[in-house]
Structures are given as C-alpha cells and as structure tokens.
Amino acid sequence: MVGGAQPINTGSDPRVLGFVDNEAYEYNMTHLAVMFYHSRENRHLHYHPIEAIKNGMPLIYMANGMLDELGGKDLPGRCKTIAEARRKIARIFNGDKEFIQDVVKSQAILLQPFTYEYCRTQWDAAFVSIDKDIARNK
C-alpha cells in the first residue's frame, strides 16, 4: 500500500490509499507486515516511520537520511539501494522470523531521541547555555 499525498494521478490502483482516516491509519500501523521508508532527507523525518517502530512493525529504510543520524547506520533495516530494500521486504513477506525479530529489536534505538529523558537532557543543556549568555550580557 502507498499512503499520503500523491503528486501523480494513480488512477484507480487500490494499492494507493492517499490520505486515510484515523481508524484506517491505526489499523495499518498495527496490522501491516512492514513499512518501507524511502526518504533520504537528512534534516527531516516524517512521523509514520517512528510510529511504525513504536508499534513493533519492522521498518525498512533508505541509507543517508535522518534515520542514520538517529543511530540507524548499522541496523538490519537500513538499505543502500532500492534492490536491497526489495530483498529485505521479500524476506519479511516470506516470513523470515529471525530477520523480522532482528529488525524490530534493533530499531528501538531510533526511538531514543524522542524520549522524555533524552529531550529533557537536551533542553537542560540548552537552557544552561542560554542562562550563561543572559548573565554575561547583564
């Protein structure tokens, strides 16, 4: 299935969902076998791959994007080419339980930068820096 806005008219292909309501989105996030994330943007990350990980869905994604920056450079779901992504997705569709478990278990590291504890540490450090700047300029 392909979700989200599509800049090219896909006609009546039932695999192209476009935008879905919350109920369909929730179902997809909890019942589909795998998510492929195509983006290689290094300064932007859509929320759906993070939600897929949070829901325990294996994520197959492209290298050199923001997921690399979040700790994903050495994970089994990372792919350098579309052909590699297709092979990994085929393994999941074919029920390779060991591979699926490796992907799901390893990708939890990608959630760490979104935790309260991580964010709080970053915020605290930033505010200490701001407080020092304010004190110097008084």
Protein backbone atom coordinates (compact mmCIF):
# COMPACT_ATOMS: atom_id res chain seq x y z
CA MET A 1 0.00 0.00 0.00
CA VAL A 2 1.09 3.55 -0.63
CA GLY A 3 -0.22 6.24 1.67
CA GLY A 4 -0.14 10.00 1.72
CA ALA A 5 -0.46 12.66 -0.94
CA GLN A 6 0.43 11.50 -4.44
CA PRO A 7 1.59 14.18 -6.91
CA ILE A 8 0.92 11.85 -9.85
CA ASN A 9 -2.57 10.60 -10.65
CA THR A 10 -2.53 6.87 -9.97
CA GLY A 11 -5.98 6.22 -11.35
CA SER A 12 -7.89 3.52 -9.58
CA ASP A 13 -4.96 1.48 -8.24
CA PRO A 14 -6.36 0.07 -4.97
CA ARG A 15 -2.85 -0.12 -3.51
CA VAL A 16 -2.57 3.68 -3.49
CA LEU A 17 -4.51 4.82 -0.46
CA GLY A 18 -3.79 8.53 -0.39
CA PHE A 19 -4.76 10.01 2.95
CA VAL A 20 -6.70 7.73 5.28
CA ASP A 21 -8.82 8.45 8.34
CA ASN A 22 -7.51 7.81 11.85
CA GLU A 23 -9.16 4.40 12.10
CA ALA A 24 -7.56 3.13 8.88
CA TYR A 25 -4.21 4.64 9.87
CA GLU A 26 -4.32 2.91 13.25
CA TYR A 27 -5.23 -0.39 11.60
CA ASN A 28 -2.38 -0.08 9.09
CA MET A 29 0.12 0.74 11.83
CA THR A 30 -0.83 -2.33 13.84
CA HIS A 31 -1.63 -4.92 11.16
CA LEU A 32 0.66 -4.46 8.16
CA ALA A 33 3.77 -6.64 7.87
CA VAL A 34 6.38 -3.99 7.13
CA MET A 35 6.90 -0.31 6.39
CA PHE A 36 9.27 0.96 3.73
CA TYR A 37 10.53 4.50 4.28
CA HIS A 38 12.02 5.91 1.12
CA SER A 39 13.27 9.28 2.35
CA ARG A 40 16.96 10.12 2.27
CA GLU A 41 16.42 13.63 3.64
CA ASN A 42 18.99 14.31 6.34
CA ARG A 43 17.13 17.14 8.10
CA HIS A 44 13.53 15.94 8.02
CA LEU A 45 11.77 12.85 9.27
CA HIS A 46 8.11 12.02 8.78
CA TYR A 47 6.27 10.74 11.84
CA HIS A 48 4.99 7.48 10.34
CA PRO A 49 8.27 5.51 10.46
CA ILE A 50 8.64 6.39 14.14
CA GLU A 51 5.06 5.31 14.79
CA ALA A 52 5.68 2.06 12.92
CA ILE A 53 8.70 1.35 15.14
CA LYS A 54 6.71 2.22 18.24
CA ASN A 55 4.03 -0.26 17.16
CA GLY A 56 6.57 -3.04 16.62
CA MET A 57 6.42 -3.02 12.83
CA PRO A 58 9.68 -3.78 11.03
CA LEU A 59 10.94 -0.69 9.22
CA ILE A 60 12.98 -0.99 6.04
CA TYR A 61 14.51 2.37 5.19
CA MET A 62 16.99 4.03 2.91
CA ALA A 63 20.51 4.96 3.99
CA ASN A 64 21.81 8.52 4.26
CA GLY A 65 18.64 10.02 5.69
CA MET A 66 17.85 11.32 9.15
CA LEU A 67 17.38 7.79 10.50
CA ASP A 68 21.13 7.34 10.04
CA GLU A 69 21.68 10.40 12.23
CA LEU A 70 19.42 8.96 14.92
CA GLY A 71 21.53 5.81 15.24
CA GLY A 72 20.40 3.74 12.28
CA LYS A 73 23.64 3.41 10.30
CA ASP A 74 24.29 -0.19 11.33
CA LEU A 75 20.76 -1.56 11.65
CA PRO A 76 19.49 -4.50 9.60
CA GLY A 77 16.56 -2.48 8.23
CA ARG A 78 18.88 0.03 6.52
CA CYS A 79 19.32 -0.23 2.74
CA LYS A 80 21.74 1.43 0.35
CA THR A 81 19.72 0.60 -2.77
CA ILE A 82 16.10 0.02 -3.72
CA ALA A 83 17.10 -3.51 -4.81
CA GLU A 84 18.41 -4.21 -1.31
CA ALA A 85 15.17 -2.85 0.18
CA ARG A 86 13.13 -5.11 -2.08
CA ARG A 87 15.15 -8.15 -0.96
CA LYS A 88 14.66 -7.29 2.71
CA ILE A 89 10.94 -6.67 2.25
CA ALA A 90 10.66 -10.01 0.44
CA ARG A 91 12.30 -11.71 3.42
CA ILE A 92 9.65 -10.22 5.68
CA PHE A 93 6.80 -11.17 3.33
CA ASN A 94 8.24 -14.69 3.15
CA GLY A 95 8.07 -14.97 6.95
CA ASP A 96 11.79 -14.88 7.86
CA LYS A 97 11.09 -14.69 11.60
CA GLU A 98 14.74 -14.33 12.63
CA PHE A 99 15.24 -11.38 10.27
CA ILE A 100 11.96 -9.78 11.38
CA GLN A 101 12.98 -10.10 15.04
CA ASP A 102 16.43 -8.66 14.30
CA VAL A 103 14.92 -5.65 12.55
CA VAL A 104 12.28 -5.00 15.22
CA LYS A 105 14.65 -5.46 18.16
CA SER A 106 17.44 -3.32 16.70
CA GLN A 107 15.26 -0.41 15.56
CA ALA A 108 14.22 0.51 19.10
CA ILE A 109 17.36 2.68 19.28
CA LEU A 110 15.71 5.03 16.78
CA LEU A 111 13.05 5.92 19.35
CA GLN A 112 15.58 7.03 21.98
CA PRO A 113 15.93 10.64 20.73
CA PHE A 114 12.16 11.05 21.13
CA THR A 115 12.01 10.01 24.77
CA TYR A 116 11.30 12.46 27.57
CA GLU A 117 14.60 11.63 29.25
CA TYR A 118 16.66 12.36 26.15
CA CYS A 119 14.78 15.56 25.35
CA ARG A 120 14.98 16.76 28.94
CA THR A 121 18.77 16.36 28.93
CA GLN A 122 19.00 18.36 25.71
CA TRP A 123 16.67 21.06 27.00
CA ASP A 124 18.55 21.36 30.29
CA ALA A 125 21.87 21.76 28.48
CA ALA A 126 20.40 24.37 26.14
CA PHE A 127 18.90 26.39 28.98
CA VAL A 128 22.19 26.36 30.90
CA SER A 129 23.80 27.85 27.81
CA ILE A 130 21.04 30.46 27.50
CA ASP A 131 21.34 31.35 31.20
CA LYS A 132 25.10 31.87 30.80
CA ASP A 133 24.54 34.15 27.80
CA ILE A 134 21.99 36.18 29.73
CA ALA A 135 24.30 36.50 32.74
CA ARG A 136 27.18 37.68 30.53
CA ASN A 137 25.01 40.33 28.88
CA LYS A 138 23.66 41.87 32.09
